[in-house]
Short mmCIF file of C-alpha atoms and ligand atoms in Angstrom, two decimals:
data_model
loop_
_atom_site.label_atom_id
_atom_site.label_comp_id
_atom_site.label_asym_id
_atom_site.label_seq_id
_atom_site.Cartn_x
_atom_site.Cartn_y
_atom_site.Cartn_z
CA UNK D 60 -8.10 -15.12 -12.95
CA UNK D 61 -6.13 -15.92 -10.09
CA UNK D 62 -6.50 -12.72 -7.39
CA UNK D 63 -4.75 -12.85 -4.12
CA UNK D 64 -6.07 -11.19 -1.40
CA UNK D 65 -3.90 -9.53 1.25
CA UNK D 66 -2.89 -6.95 3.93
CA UNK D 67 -1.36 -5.17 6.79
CA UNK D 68 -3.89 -5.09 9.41
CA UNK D 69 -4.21 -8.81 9.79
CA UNK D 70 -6.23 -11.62 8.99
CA UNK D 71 -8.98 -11.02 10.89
CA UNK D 72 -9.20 -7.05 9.76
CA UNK D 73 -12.99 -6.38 8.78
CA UNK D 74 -11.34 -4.47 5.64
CA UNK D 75 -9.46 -7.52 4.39
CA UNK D 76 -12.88 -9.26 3.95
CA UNK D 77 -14.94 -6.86 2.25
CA UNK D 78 -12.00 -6.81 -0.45
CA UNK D 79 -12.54 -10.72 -1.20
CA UNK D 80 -15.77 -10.05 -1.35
CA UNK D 81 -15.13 -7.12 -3.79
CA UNK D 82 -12.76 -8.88 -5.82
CA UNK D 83 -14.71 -12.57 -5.34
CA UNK D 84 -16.34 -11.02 -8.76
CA UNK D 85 -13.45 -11.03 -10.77
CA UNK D 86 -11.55 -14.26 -10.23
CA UNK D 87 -10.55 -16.61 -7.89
CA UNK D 88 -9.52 -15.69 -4.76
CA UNK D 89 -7.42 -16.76 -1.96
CA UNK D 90 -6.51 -14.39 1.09
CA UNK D 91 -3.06 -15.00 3.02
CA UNK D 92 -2.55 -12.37 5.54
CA UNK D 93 -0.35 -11.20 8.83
CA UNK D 94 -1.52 -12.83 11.37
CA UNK D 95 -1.37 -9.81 13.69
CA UNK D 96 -1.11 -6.31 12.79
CA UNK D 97 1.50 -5.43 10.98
CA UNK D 98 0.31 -1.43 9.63
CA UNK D 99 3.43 0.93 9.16
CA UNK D 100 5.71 -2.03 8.67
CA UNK D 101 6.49 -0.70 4.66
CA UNK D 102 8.06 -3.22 2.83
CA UNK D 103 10.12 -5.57 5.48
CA UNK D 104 10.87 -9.05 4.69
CA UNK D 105 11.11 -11.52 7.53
CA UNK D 106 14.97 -12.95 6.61
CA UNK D 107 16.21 -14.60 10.11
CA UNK D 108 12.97 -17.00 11.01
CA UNK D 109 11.13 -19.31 9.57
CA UNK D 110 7.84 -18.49 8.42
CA UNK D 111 4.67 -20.45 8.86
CA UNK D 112 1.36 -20.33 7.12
CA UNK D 113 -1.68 -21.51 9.34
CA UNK D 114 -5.59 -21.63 7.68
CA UNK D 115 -7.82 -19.36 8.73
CA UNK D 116 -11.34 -18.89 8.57
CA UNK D 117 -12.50 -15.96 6.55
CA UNK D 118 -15.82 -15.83 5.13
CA UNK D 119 -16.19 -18.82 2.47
CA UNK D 120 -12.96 -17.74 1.41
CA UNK D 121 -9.69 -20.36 1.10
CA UNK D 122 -7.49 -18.26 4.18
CA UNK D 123 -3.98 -18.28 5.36
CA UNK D 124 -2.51 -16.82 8.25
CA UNK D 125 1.38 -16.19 8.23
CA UNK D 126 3.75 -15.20 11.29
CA UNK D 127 5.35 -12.32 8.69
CA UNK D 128 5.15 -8.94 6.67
CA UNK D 129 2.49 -8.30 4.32
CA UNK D 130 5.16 -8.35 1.74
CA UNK D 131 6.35 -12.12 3.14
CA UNK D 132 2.57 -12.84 2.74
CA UNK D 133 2.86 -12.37 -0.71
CA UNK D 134 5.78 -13.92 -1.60
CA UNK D 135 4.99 -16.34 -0.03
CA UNK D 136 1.32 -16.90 -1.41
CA UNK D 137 2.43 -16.32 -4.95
CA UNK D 138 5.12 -19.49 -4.11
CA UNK D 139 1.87 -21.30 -2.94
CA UNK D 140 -0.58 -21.09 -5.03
CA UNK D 141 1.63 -20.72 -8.25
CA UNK D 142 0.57 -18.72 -10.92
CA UNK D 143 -1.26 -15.62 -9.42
CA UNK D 144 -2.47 -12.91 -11.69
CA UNK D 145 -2.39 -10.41 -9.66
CA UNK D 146 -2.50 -9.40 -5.94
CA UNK D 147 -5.00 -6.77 -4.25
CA UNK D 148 -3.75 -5.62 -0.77
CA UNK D 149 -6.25 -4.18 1.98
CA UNK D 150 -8.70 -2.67 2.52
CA UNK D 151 -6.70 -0.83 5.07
CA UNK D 152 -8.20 0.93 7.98
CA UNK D 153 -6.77 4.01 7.50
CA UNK D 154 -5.96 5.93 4.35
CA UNK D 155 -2.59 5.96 2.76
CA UNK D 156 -2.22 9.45 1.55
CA UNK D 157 1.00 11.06 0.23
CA UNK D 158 4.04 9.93 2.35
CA UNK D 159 2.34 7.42 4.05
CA UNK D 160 3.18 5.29 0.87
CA UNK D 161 6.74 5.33 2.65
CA UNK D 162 5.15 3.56 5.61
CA UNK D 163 2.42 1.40 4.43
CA UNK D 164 2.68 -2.20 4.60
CA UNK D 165 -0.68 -2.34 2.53
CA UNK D 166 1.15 -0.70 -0.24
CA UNK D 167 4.07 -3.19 0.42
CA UNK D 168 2.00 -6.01 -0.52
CA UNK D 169 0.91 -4.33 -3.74
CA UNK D 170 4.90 -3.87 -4.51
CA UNK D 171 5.67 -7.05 -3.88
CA UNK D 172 3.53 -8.48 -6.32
CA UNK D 173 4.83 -5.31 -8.73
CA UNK D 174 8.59 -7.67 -7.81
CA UNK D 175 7.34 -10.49 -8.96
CA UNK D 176 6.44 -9.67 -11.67
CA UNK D 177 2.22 -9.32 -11.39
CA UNK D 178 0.18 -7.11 -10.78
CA UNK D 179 -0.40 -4.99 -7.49
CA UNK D 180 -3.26 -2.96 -6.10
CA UNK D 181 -3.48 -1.14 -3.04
CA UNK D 182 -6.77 -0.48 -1.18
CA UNK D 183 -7.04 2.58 2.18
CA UNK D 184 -10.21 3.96 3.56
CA UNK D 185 -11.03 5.81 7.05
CA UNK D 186 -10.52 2.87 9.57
CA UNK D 187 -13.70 1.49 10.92
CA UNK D 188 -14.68 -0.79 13.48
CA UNK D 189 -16.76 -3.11 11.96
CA UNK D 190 -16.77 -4.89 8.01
CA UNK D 191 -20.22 -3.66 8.17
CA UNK D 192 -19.19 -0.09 7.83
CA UNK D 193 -16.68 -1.43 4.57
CA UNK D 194 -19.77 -2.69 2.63
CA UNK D 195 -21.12 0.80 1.01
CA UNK D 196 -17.49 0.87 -0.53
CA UNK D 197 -17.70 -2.63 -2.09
CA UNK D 198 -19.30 -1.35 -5.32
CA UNK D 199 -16.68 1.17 -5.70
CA UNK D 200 -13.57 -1.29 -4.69
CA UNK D 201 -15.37 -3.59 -7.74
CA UNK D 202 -15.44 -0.55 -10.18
CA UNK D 203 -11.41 0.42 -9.54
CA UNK D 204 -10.89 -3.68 -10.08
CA UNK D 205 -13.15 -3.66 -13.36
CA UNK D 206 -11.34 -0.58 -14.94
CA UNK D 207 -7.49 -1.92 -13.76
CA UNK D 208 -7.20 -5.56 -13.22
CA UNK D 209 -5.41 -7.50 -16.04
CA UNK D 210 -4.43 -3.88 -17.68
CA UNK D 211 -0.87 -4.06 -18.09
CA UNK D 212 -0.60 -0.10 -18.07
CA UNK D 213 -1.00 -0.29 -14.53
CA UNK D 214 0.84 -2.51 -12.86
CA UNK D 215 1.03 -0.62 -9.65
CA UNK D 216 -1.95 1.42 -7.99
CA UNK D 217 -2.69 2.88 -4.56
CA UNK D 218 -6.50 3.51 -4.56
CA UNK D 219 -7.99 5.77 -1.80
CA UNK D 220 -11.15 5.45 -0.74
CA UNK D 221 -13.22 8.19 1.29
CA UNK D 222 -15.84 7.34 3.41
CA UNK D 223 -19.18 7.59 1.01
CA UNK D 224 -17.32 8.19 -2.32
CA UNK D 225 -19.16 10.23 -5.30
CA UNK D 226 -16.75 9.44 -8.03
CA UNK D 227 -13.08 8.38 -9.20
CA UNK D 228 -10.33 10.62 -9.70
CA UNK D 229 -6.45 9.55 -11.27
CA UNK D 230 -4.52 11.61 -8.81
CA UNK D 231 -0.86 11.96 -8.03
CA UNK D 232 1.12 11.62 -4.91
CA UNK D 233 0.92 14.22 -2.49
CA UNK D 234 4.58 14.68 -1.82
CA UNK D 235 4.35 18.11 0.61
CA UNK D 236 6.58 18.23 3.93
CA UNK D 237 4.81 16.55 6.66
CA UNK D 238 5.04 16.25 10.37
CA UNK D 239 7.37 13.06 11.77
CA UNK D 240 6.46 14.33 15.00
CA UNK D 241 7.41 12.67 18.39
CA UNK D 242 4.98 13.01 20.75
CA UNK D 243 6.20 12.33 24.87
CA UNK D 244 3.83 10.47 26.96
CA UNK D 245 4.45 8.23 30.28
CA UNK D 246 4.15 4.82 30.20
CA UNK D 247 2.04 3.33 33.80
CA UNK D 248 5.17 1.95 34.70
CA UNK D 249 6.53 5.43 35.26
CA UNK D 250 8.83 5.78 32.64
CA UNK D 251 8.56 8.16 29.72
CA UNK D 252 7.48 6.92 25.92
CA UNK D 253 7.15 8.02 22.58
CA UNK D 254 4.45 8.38 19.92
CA UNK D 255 5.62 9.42 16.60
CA UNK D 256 3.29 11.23 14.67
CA UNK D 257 2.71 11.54 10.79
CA UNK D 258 0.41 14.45 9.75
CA UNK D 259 1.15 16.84 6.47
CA UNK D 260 2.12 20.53 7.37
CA UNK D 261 1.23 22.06 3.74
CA UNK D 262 -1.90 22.38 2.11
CA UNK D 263 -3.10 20.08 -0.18
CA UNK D 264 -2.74 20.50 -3.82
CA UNK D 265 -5.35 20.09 -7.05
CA UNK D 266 -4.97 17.03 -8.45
CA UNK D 267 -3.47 15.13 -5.64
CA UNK D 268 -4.33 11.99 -3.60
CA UNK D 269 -5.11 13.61 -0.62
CA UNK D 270 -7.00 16.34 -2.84
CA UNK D 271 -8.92 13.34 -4.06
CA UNK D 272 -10.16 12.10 -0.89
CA UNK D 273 -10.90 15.57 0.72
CA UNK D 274 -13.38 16.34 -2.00
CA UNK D 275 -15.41 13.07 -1.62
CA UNK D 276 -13.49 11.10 -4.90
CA UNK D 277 -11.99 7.90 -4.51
CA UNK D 278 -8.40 8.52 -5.18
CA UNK D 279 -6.08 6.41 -7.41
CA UNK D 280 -2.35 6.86 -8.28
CA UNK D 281 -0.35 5.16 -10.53
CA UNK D 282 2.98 4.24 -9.36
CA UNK D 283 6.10 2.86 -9.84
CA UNK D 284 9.12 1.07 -8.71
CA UNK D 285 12.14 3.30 -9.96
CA UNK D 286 13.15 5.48 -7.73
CA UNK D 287 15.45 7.04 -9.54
CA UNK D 288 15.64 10.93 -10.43
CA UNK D 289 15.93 11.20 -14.27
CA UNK D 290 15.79 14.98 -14.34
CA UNK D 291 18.75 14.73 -11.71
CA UNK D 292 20.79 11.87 -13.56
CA UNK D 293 20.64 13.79 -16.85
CA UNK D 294 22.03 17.04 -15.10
CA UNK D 295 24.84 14.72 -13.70
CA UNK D 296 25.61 12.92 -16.83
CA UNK D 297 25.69 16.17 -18.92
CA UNK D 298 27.89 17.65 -15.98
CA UNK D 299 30.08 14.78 -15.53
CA UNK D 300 30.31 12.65 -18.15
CA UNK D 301 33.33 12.53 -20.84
CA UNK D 302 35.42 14.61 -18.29
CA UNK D 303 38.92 13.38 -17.58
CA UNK D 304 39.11 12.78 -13.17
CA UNK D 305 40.35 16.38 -11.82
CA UNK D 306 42.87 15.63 -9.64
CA UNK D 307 42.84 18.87 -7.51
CA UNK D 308 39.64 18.92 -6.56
CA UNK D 309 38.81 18.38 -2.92
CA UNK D 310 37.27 15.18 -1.59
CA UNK D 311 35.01 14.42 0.82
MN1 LIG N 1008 -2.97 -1.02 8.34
#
């Protein structure tokens, strides 16, 4: 099995290498990553440059470095390396809980496998300093691979991981209101600057990912691609649908 490796904190993040060495087990493995941080980016595609893919040294692992996204890392490793079998994105440093899924570019990577047609997983934990830190979560990161890689019911997965897990948990996403708050600060040139903020306002609920985490369980959610609201299309087509146009009715 073909696995590539990838992320959003960049090459060099000590999470990215505990994660080949997690999925080193399994398959093959090749890692092509930003080659500076690229965390919050979601799912951007570098359109109006060139991109360029550099080697990198990573462990014992094969290792590319690319000035893009962590979704154009995919793309383009996938064009690379030919026929990948699936692609495992992070570990991040820093969980992506809830809406952060609208943000993260770890998850990104993960989708943009989903796009191509192959398998994605996503991997988050508490953001440490040092791969050291990553290595108690290694046999945990192996057990999420052994129970989804290859399994075509899941071709998309954000996995959670808390910082000394005591199980696994199939959780869904926390979708209560959070905080985009913007924060004022002053830069040292004198001038004023922003921080914006992302931190949930409600309290969690049973059975979610950020439920998950919170009680010690490493967290995974099965996701998906399609957007679209089926409860709200059907109401639409059975309100709409099979009328003639009324003419009279206002616009706008
Ligand atoms: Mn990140």
């Amino acid at each position: 099995m073909r696995i590539l490796v990838s992320n959003d904190d960049g090459i060099f993040s000590p999470g990215l290498l505990a994660l080949a060495r997690a999925a080193s087990e399994f398959g093959e493995v090749r890692i092509v990553a930003p080659d500076v941080e690229q965390s919050s980016m979601g799912h951007a595609i570098t359109h109006s440059r060139p991109l360029v893919c550099r080697s990198a040294d990573v462990g014992d692992f094969e290792a590319y470095r690319v000035n893009g996204t962590p979704a154009d890392c995919v793309a383009l490793g996938m064009y690379r390396w030919g026929e990948v079998d699936a692609v495992v994105s992070g570990i991040n440093l820093g969980l992506n809980l809830g809406n952060s899924t609208w943000h993260s570019g770890t998850l990104a990577a993960a989708k943009q496998a989903v796009l191509l047609n192959r398998q994605g997983i996503a991997f988050s934990a508490p953001s440490f300093d040092h791969h050291e830190s990553y290595e108690p979560l290694v046999p945990f990161v192996a057990e999420v691979l052994d129970r989804l890689l290859g399994d075509e019911g899941f071709p998309l997965v954000n996995v959670n991981l808390p910082a000394e897990p005591r199980g696994l948990r199939w959780t869904r996403q926390s979708v209560r209101h959070y905080a985009g708050a913007v924060v004022p600060g002053e830069h040292p040139a004198g001038h004023e600057h922003f921080w914006f903020v992302v931190k949930p306002v409600e309290e969690v609920e049973e059975g979610s990912d950020r439920w998950a985490v919170e009680e010690g369980y490493v967290s995974m959610t099965p996701l998906r691609l399609d957007l679209t609201d089926v409860d709200a299309l059907r109401r639409a087509r059975a309100s709409f649908e099979g009328r003639p146009p009324d003419r009279d009715a206002p616009r706008g």
